[in-house]
């Protein structure tokens, strides 16, 4: 008998792609996709169960299907279509994770749990270290939004790992996931014709390609290969970094440098109009940036991304079409401005 894998959050594109990929693994016998709404995309030969992980009924699903591997992907920053607003997303992230882990704790068949987390657990603050490792505590804990959700989620995961030491637990802290079909708040921000930025700051950014995200989730959900260990917490990001100014050039989209209070106001307007979820935590990230160390991803987990940060962004940009300005002309303009107003990157950068 092969593994029985349960995947949450399959109504989203990334969850659907992972389900279609994992069922091709020769060690997997059965794949069960779970979400509160039916997916609009195909799940291949996987079974779909309409279930809300916020409800205790998820325990019955695990008990009746004999699941031995759980891949929890229903941790997100924005609602899916009409699934509700921020309050509903937070409930799914935090209460849903708590219910799911409680069900896993009572299910003796469960032997492996994979959590799709985020580097947002580190927050973004002016006194942050230049590079975060998995063991680096944040200088300032996130005070709200998706970043706070991920902190709470990982707290529940640590509690579960203590109560079920026999279960292999893998937490993957993803940098911003991008690709041709990315539907994240950051992708929406990059789709704006003009990018509002914080005057005097040029943050460093890291990205993960969708294909690499799928592959590392597959590795985490499988038995570890010789010489590797897929239990623990790992930062997941492509090699290298890009400055926000470089991103705008490659998109061919001009930036609109604003004072921080004005950017915050603009974010509120964009959210109220439903254009993009330009949240306070995203504004902090686009002010101070965030870079993580990925040595453990390579040396312990044994995962080597196929795409660098720059290559990931290039794939994303190709799928978005040209911006308002030719990239070469925009690059020259940005360089002239940079010579007049040197970018500020924070005291530790």
PDB file of C-alpha atoms in Angstrom, residues 109-314:
ATOM      1  CA  UNK A 109      -2.329   6.748  11.055  1.00  0.00           C
ATOM      2  CA  UNK A 110      -0.887  10.239  10.485  1.00  0.00           C
ATOM      3  CA  UNK A 111       2.893   9.999  10.239  1.00  0.00           C
ATOM      4  CA  UNK A 112       3.880  13.162   8.340  1.00  0.00           C
ATOM      5  CA  UNK A 113       2.588  16.757   8.381  1.00  0.00           C
ATOM      6  CA  UNK A 114       3.778  19.487   5.999  1.00  0.00           C
ATOM      7  CA  UNK A 115       2.885  23.137   6.646  1.00  0.00           C
ATOM      8  CA  UNK A 116       3.016  25.834   3.948  1.00  0.00           C
ATOM      9  CA  UNK A 117       4.176  28.812   5.987  1.00  0.00           C
ATOM     10  CA  UNK A 118       5.782  32.106   5.001  1.00  0.00           C
ATOM     11  CA  UNK A 119       8.888  34.194   5.634  1.00  0.00           C
ATOM     12  CA  UNK A 120       6.433  36.863   6.792  1.00  0.00           C
ATOM     13  CA  UNK A 121       6.856  35.334  10.285  1.00  0.00           C
ATOM     14  CA  UNK A 122      10.040  37.427  10.489  1.00  0.00           C
ATOM     15  CA  UNK A 123       8.133  40.647   9.852  1.00  0.00           C
ATOM     16  CA  UNK A 124       9.755  43.709   8.275  1.00  0.00           C
ATOM     17  CA  UNK A 125      11.270  46.348  10.513  1.00  0.00           C
ATOM     18  CA  UNK A 126      13.992  49.020  10.202  1.00  0.00           C
ATOM     19  CA  UNK A 127      16.372  47.238  12.609  1.00  0.00           C
ATOM     20  CA  UNK A 128      16.023  43.779  11.093  1.00  0.00           C
ATOM     21  CA  UNK A 129      19.204  41.792  10.389  1.00  0.00           C
ATOM     22  CA  UNK A 130      20.419  41.810   6.811  1.00  0.00           C
ATOM     23  CA  UNK A 131      19.581  38.105   6.471  1.00  0.00           C
ATOM     24  CA  UNK A 132      17.230  35.926   8.539  1.00  0.00           C
ATOM     25  CA  UNK A 133      18.108  32.330   9.365  1.00  0.00           C
ATOM     26  CA  UNK A 134      15.496  29.861  10.599  1.00  0.00           C
ATOM     27  CA  UNK A 135      16.639  30.502  14.173  1.00  0.00           C
ATOM     28  CA  UNK A 136      16.806  34.307  14.019  1.00  0.00           C
ATOM     29  CA  UNK A 137      14.087  35.894  16.160  1.00  0.00           C
ATOM     30  CA  UNK A 138      12.406  38.921  14.582  1.00  0.00           C
ATOM     31  CA  UNK A 139      13.275  42.309  16.013  1.00  0.00           C
ATOM     32  CA  UNK A 140       9.578  43.189  16.010  1.00  0.00           C
ATOM     33  CA  UNK A 141       6.853  40.541  15.938  1.00  0.00           C
ATOM     34  CA  UNK A 142       4.140  41.113  13.322  1.00  0.00           C
ATOM     35  CA  UNK A 143       1.219  42.930  14.921  1.00  0.00           C
ATOM     36  CA  UNK A 144      -1.522  41.985  12.476  1.00  0.00           C
ATOM     37  CA  UNK A 145      -2.565  40.600   9.130  1.00  0.00           C
ATOM     38  CA  UNK A 146      -1.268  37.476   7.435  1.00  0.00           C
ATOM     39  CA  UNK A 147       2.147  37.792   9.125  1.00  0.00           C
ATOM     40  CA  UNK A 148       0.563  37.507  12.570  1.00  0.00           C
ATOM     41  CA  UNK A 149      -1.516  34.561  11.341  1.00  0.00           C
ATOM     42  CA  UNK A 150       1.634  32.691  10.322  1.00  0.00           C
ATOM     43  CA  UNK A 151       3.224  33.327  13.719  1.00  0.00           C
ATOM     44  CA  UNK A 152       0.142  31.877  15.438  1.00  0.00           C
ATOM     45  CA  UNK A 153      -0.013  28.955  13.018  1.00  0.00           C
ATOM     46  CA  UNK A 154       3.609  28.014  13.682  1.00  0.00           C
ATOM     47  CA  UNK A 155       2.930  28.216  17.419  1.00  0.00           C
ATOM     48  CA  UNK A 156       0.190  25.594  17.040  1.00  0.00           C
ATOM     49  CA  UNK A 157       2.508  23.477  14.900  1.00  0.00           C
ATOM     50  CA  UNK A 158       5.224  23.476  17.581  1.00  0.00           C
ATOM     51  CA  UNK A 159       2.635  22.425  20.165  1.00  0.00           C
ATOM     52  CA  UNK A 160       1.481  19.589  17.915  1.00  0.00           C
ATOM     53  CA  UNK A 161       5.069  18.420  17.366  1.00  0.00           C
ATOM     54  CA  UNK A 162       5.589  18.192  21.139  1.00  0.00           C
ATOM     55  CA  UNK A 163       2.395  16.182  21.619  1.00  0.00           C
ATOM     56  CA  UNK A 164       3.067  13.848  18.685  1.00  0.00           C
ATOM     57  CA  UNK A 165       6.848  13.370  18.574  1.00  0.00           C
ATOM     58  CA  UNK A 166       6.314  10.288  16.401  1.00  0.00           C
ATOM     59  CA  UNK A 167       5.060  12.474  13.522  1.00  0.00           C
ATOM     60  CA  UNK A 168       7.555  14.013  11.088  1.00  0.00           C
ATOM     61  CA  UNK A 169       6.675  17.722  10.879  1.00  0.00           C
ATOM     62  CA  UNK A 170       8.047  19.979   8.128  1.00  0.00           C
ATOM     63  CA  UNK A 171       7.422  23.737   8.069  1.00  0.00           C
ATOM     64  CA  UNK A 172       8.273  25.471   4.797  1.00  0.00           C
ATOM     65  CA  UNK A 173       8.670  29.242   5.094  1.00  0.00           C
ATOM     66  CA  UNK A 174       8.193  30.471   1.547  1.00  0.00           C
ATOM     67  CA  UNK A 175       9.383  33.812   0.249  1.00  0.00           C
ATOM     68  CA  UNK A 176       6.917  35.494  -2.130  1.00  0.00           C
ATOM     69  CA  UNK A 177       5.694  32.890  -4.634  1.00  0.00           C
ATOM     70  CA  UNK A 178       5.530  34.186  -8.201  1.00  0.00           C
ATOM     71  CA  UNK A 179       4.998  32.734 -11.634  1.00  0.00           C
ATOM     72  CA  UNK A 180       2.775  33.026 -14.705  1.00  0.00           C
ATOM     73  CA  UNK A 181      -0.372  32.140 -12.733  1.00  0.00           C
ATOM     74  CA  UNK A 182       0.462  33.840  -9.421  1.00  0.00           C
ATOM     75  CA  UNK A 183      -2.566  35.389  -7.722  1.00  0.00           C
ATOM     76  CA  UNK A 184      -1.020  36.858  -4.557  1.00  0.00           C
ATOM     77  CA  UNK A 185      -1.384  40.439  -3.239  1.00  0.00           C
ATOM     78  CA  UNK A 186       2.183  41.141  -4.338  1.00  0.00           C
ATOM     79  CA  UNK A 187       1.376  39.974  -7.879  1.00  0.00           C
ATOM     80  CA  UNK A 188      -1.601  42.353  -7.879  1.00  0.00           C
ATOM     81  CA  UNK A 189       0.661  45.182  -6.718  1.00  0.00           C
ATOM     82  CA  UNK A 190       3.139  44.503  -9.535  1.00  0.00           C
ATOM     83  CA  UNK A 191       0.220  44.580 -11.986  1.00  0.00           C
ATOM     84  CA  UNK A 192      -0.574  48.228 -11.158  1.00  0.00           C
ATOM     85  CA  UNK A 193       0.280  50.647 -14.015  1.00  0.00           C
ATOM     86  CA  UNK A 194       2.267  52.785 -11.560  1.00  0.00           C
ATOM     87  CA  UNK A 195       3.869  51.323  -8.437  1.00  0.00           C
ATOM     88  CA  UNK A 196       3.490  53.452  -5.296  1.00  0.00           C
ATOM     89  CA  UNK A 197       6.689  53.230  -3.230  1.00  0.00           C
ATOM     90  CA  UNK A 198       7.978  54.720   0.016  1.00  0.00           C
ATOM     91  CA  UNK A 199      10.169  57.746  -0.610  1.00  0.00           C
ATOM     92  CA  UNK A 200      13.831  57.101   0.210  1.00  0.00           C
ATOM     93  CA  UNK A 201      13.635  53.290   0.438  1.00  0.00           C
ATOM     94  CA  UNK A 202      14.625  50.590  -2.039  1.00  0.00           C
ATOM     95  CA  UNK A 203      13.885  47.238  -0.350  1.00  0.00           C
ATOM     96  CA  UNK A 204      15.517  43.908  -1.168  1.00  0.00           C
ATOM     97  CA  UNK A 205      13.076  41.204  -2.250  1.00  0.00           C
ATOM     98  CA  UNK A 206      13.238  37.431  -2.773  1.00  0.00           C
ATOM     99  CA  UNK A 207      10.933  35.223  -4.835  1.00  0.00           C
ATOM    100  CA  UNK A 208      10.125  31.531  -5.284  1.00  0.00           C
ATOM    101  CA  UNK A 209       8.900  30.162  -8.594  1.00  0.00           C
ATOM    102  CA  UNK A 210       5.581  28.280  -8.551  1.00  0.00           C
ATOM    103  CA  UNK A 211       7.279  25.197 -10.010  1.00  0.00           C
ATOM    104  CA  UNK A 212       9.890  25.213  -7.238  1.00  0.00           C
ATOM    105  CA  UNK A 213       7.169  25.610  -4.607  1.00  0.00           C
ATOM    106  CA  UNK A 214       5.421  22.508  -5.931  1.00  0.00           C
ATOM    107  CA  UNK A 215       8.649  20.495  -6.010  1.00  0.00           C
ATOM    108  CA  UNK A 216       9.757  21.380  -2.481  1.00  0.00           C
ATOM    109  CA  UNK A 217       6.288  20.542  -1.148  1.00  0.00           C
ATOM    110  CA  UNK A 218       6.580  17.158  -2.860  1.00  0.00           C
ATOM    111  CA  UNK A 219       9.988  16.557  -1.275  1.00  0.00           C
ATOM    112  CA  UNK A 220       8.644  17.512   2.151  1.00  0.00           C
ATOM    113  CA  UNK A 221       5.666  15.163   1.768  1.00  0.00           C
ATOM    114  CA  UNK A 222       7.808  12.153   0.798  1.00  0.00           C
ATOM    115  CA  UNK A 223      10.225   9.903   2.643  1.00  0.00           C
ATOM    116  CA  UNK A 224      13.588  11.687   2.969  1.00  0.00           C
ATOM    117  CA  UNK A 225      16.237  10.796   0.452  1.00  0.00           C
ATOM    118  CA  UNK A 226      19.583   9.407   1.594  1.00  0.00           C
ATOM    119  CA  UNK A 227      21.637  12.099   3.286  1.00  0.00           C
ATOM    120  CA  UNK A 228      18.692  14.502   3.720  1.00  0.00           C
ATOM    121  CA  UNK A 229      16.172  15.288   6.444  1.00  0.00           C
ATOM    122  CA  UNK A 230      12.746  16.750   5.688  1.00  0.00           C
ATOM    123  CA  UNK A 231      11.624  17.355   9.254  1.00  0.00           C
ATOM    124  CA  UNK A 232      12.084  20.799  10.774  1.00  0.00           C
ATOM    125  CA  UNK A 233      11.704  24.392   9.606  1.00  0.00           C
ATOM    126  CA  UNK A 234      13.189  25.614   6.333  1.00  0.00           C
ATOM    127  CA  UNK A 235      13.394  28.965   4.546  1.00  0.00           C
ATOM    128  CA  UNK A 236      12.480  28.537   0.864  1.00  0.00           C
ATOM    129  CA  UNK A 237      13.674  31.172  -1.628  1.00  0.00           C
ATOM    130  CA  UNK A 238      15.395  31.432  -4.970  1.00  0.00           C
ATOM    131  CA  UNK A 239      19.052  32.496  -5.126  1.00  0.00           C
ATOM    132  CA  UNK A 240      19.813  36.201  -5.119  1.00  0.00           C
ATOM    133  CA  UNK A 241      17.747  39.294  -4.436  1.00  0.00           C
ATOM    134  CA  UNK A 242      16.152  42.085  -6.450  1.00  0.00           C
ATOM    135  CA  UNK A 243      15.695  45.689  -5.403  1.00  0.00           C
ATOM    136  CA  UNK A 244      12.239  47.177  -5.877  1.00  0.00           C
ATOM    137  CA  UNK A 245      13.774  49.681  -8.303  1.00  0.00           C
ATOM    138  CA  UNK A 246      15.086  46.772 -10.402  1.00  0.00           C
ATOM    139  CA  UNK A 247      11.660  45.146 -10.318  1.00  0.00           C
ATOM    140  CA  UNK A 248       9.977  48.297 -11.640  1.00  0.00           C
ATOM    141  CA  UNK A 249      12.516  48.592 -14.470  1.00  0.00           C
ATOM    142  CA  UNK A 250      12.011  44.989 -15.567  1.00  0.00           C
ATOM    143  CA  UNK A 251       8.262  45.438 -15.553  1.00  0.00           C
ATOM    144  CA  UNK A 252       8.453  48.716 -17.453  1.00  0.00           C
ATOM    145  CA  UNK A 253       6.293  50.310 -14.768  1.00  0.00           C
ATOM    146  CA  UNK A 254       7.203  53.674 -13.267  1.00  0.00           C
ATOM    147  CA  UNK A 255       7.273  54.137  -9.516  1.00  0.00           C
ATOM    148  CA  UNK A 256       5.543  56.896  -7.592  1.00  0.00           C
ATOM    149  CA  UNK A 257       7.664  57.664  -4.507  1.00  0.00           C
ATOM    150  CA  UNK A 258       5.454  58.915  -1.661  1.00  0.00           C
ATOM    151  CA  UNK A 259       5.911  59.696   2.003  1.00  0.00           C
ATOM    152  CA  UNK A 260       4.990  56.720   4.198  1.00  0.00           C
ATOM    153  CA  UNK A 261       1.682  58.193   5.503  1.00  0.00           C
ATOM    154  CA  UNK A 262       0.608  58.857   1.907  1.00  0.00           C
ATOM    155  CA  UNK A 263       1.474  55.291   0.865  1.00  0.00           C
ATOM    156  CA  UNK A 264      -0.570  53.993   3.795  1.00  0.00           C
ATOM    157  CA  UNK A 265      -3.500  56.145   2.708  1.00  0.00           C
ATOM    158  CA  UNK A 266      -3.116  54.975  -0.894  1.00  0.00           C
ATOM    159  CA  UNK A 267      -3.134  51.362   0.312  1.00  0.00           C
ATOM    160  CA  UNK A 268      -6.419  51.959   2.117  1.00  0.00           C
ATOM    161  CA  UNK A 269      -7.949  53.439  -1.033  1.00  0.00           C
ATOM    162  CA  UNK A 270      -6.748  50.543  -3.230  1.00  0.00           C
ATOM    163  CA  UNK A 271      -8.162  48.008  -0.769  1.00  0.00           C
ATOM    164  CA  UNK A 272     -11.513  49.799  -0.519  1.00  0.00           C
ATOM    165  CA  UNK A 273     -11.785  49.866  -4.328  1.00  0.00           C
ATOM    166  CA  UNK A 274     -10.960  46.170  -4.523  1.00  0.00           C
ATOM    167  CA  UNK A 275      -7.992  46.804  -6.820  1.00  0.00           C
ATOM    168  CA  UNK A 276      -5.392  45.108  -4.634  1.00  0.00           C
ATOM    169  CA  UNK A 277      -4.902  44.104  -1.000  1.00  0.00           C
ATOM    170  CA  UNK A 278      -2.189  46.679  -0.316  1.00  0.00           C
ATOM    171  CA  UNK A 279      -2.068  45.843   3.395  1.00  0.00           C
ATOM    172  CA  UNK A 280       0.036  47.531   6.114  1.00  0.00           C
ATOM    173  CA  UNK A 281       2.274  44.438   6.348  1.00  0.00           C
ATOM    174  CA  UNK A 282       2.904  44.573   2.597  1.00  0.00           C
ATOM    175  CA  UNK A 283       3.760  48.254   2.881  1.00  0.00           C
ATOM    176  CA  UNK A 284       6.300  47.404   5.611  1.00  0.00           C
ATOM    177  CA  UNK A 285       7.826  44.723   3.391  1.00  0.00           C
ATOM    178  CA  UNK A 286       8.002  47.197   0.477  1.00  0.00           C
ATOM    179  CA  UNK A 287       9.712  49.650   2.816  1.00  0.00           C
ATOM    180  CA  UNK A 288      12.276  47.550   4.663  1.00  0.00           C
ATOM    181  CA  UNK A 289      12.397  44.392   2.539  1.00  0.00           C
ATOM    182  CA  UNK A 290      13.198  40.904   3.793  1.00  0.00           C
ATOM    183  CA  UNK A 291      15.980  38.456   2.912  1.00  0.00           C
ATOM    184  CA  UNK A 292      16.390  34.915   4.290  1.00  0.00           C
ATOM    185  CA  UNK A 293      19.255  32.429   4.399  1.00  0.00           C
ATOM    186  CA  UNK A 294      18.594  29.164   2.522  1.00  0.00           C
ATOM    187  CA  UNK A 295      21.563  27.011   3.543  1.00  0.00           C
ATOM    188  CA  UNK A 296      19.372  24.535   5.446  1.00  0.00           C
ATOM    189  CA  UNK A 297      17.073  24.226   2.422  1.00  0.00           C
ATOM    190  CA  UNK A 298      20.033  23.024   0.370  1.00  0.00           C
ATOM    191  CA  UNK A 299      22.192  21.107   2.829  1.00  0.00           C
ATOM    192  CA  UNK A 300      19.552  19.485   5.046  1.00  0.00           C
ATOM    193  CA  UNK A 301      16.373  19.315   2.979  1.00  0.00           C
ATOM    194  CA  UNK A 302      18.355  18.668  -0.178  1.00  0.00           C
ATOM    195  CA  UNK A 303      16.316  21.041  -2.330  1.00  0.00           C
ATOM    196  CA  UNK A 304      17.967  23.196  -4.987  1.00  0.00           C
ATOM    197  CA  UNK A 305      15.567  25.617  -6.727  1.00  0.00           C
ATOM    198  CA  UNK A 306      15.519  25.497 -10.493  1.00  0.00           C
ATOM    199  CA  UNK A 307      14.890  29.265 -10.674  1.00  0.00           C
ATOM    200  CA  UNK A 308      16.783  32.146  -9.092  1.00  0.00           C
ATOM    201  CA  UNK A 309      14.912  35.160  -7.739  1.00  0.00           C
ATOM    202  CA  UNK A 310      15.708  37.083 -10.950  1.00  0.00           C
ATOM    203  CA  UNK A 311      14.629  34.189 -13.198  1.00  0.00           C
ATOM    204  CA  UNK A 312      11.415  33.770 -11.225  1.00  0.00           C
ATOM    205  CA  UNK A 313      10.578  37.419 -11.670  1.00  0.00           C
ATOM    206  CA  UNK A 314      11.425  37.285 -15.369  1.00  0.00           C
TER     207      UNK A 314
END
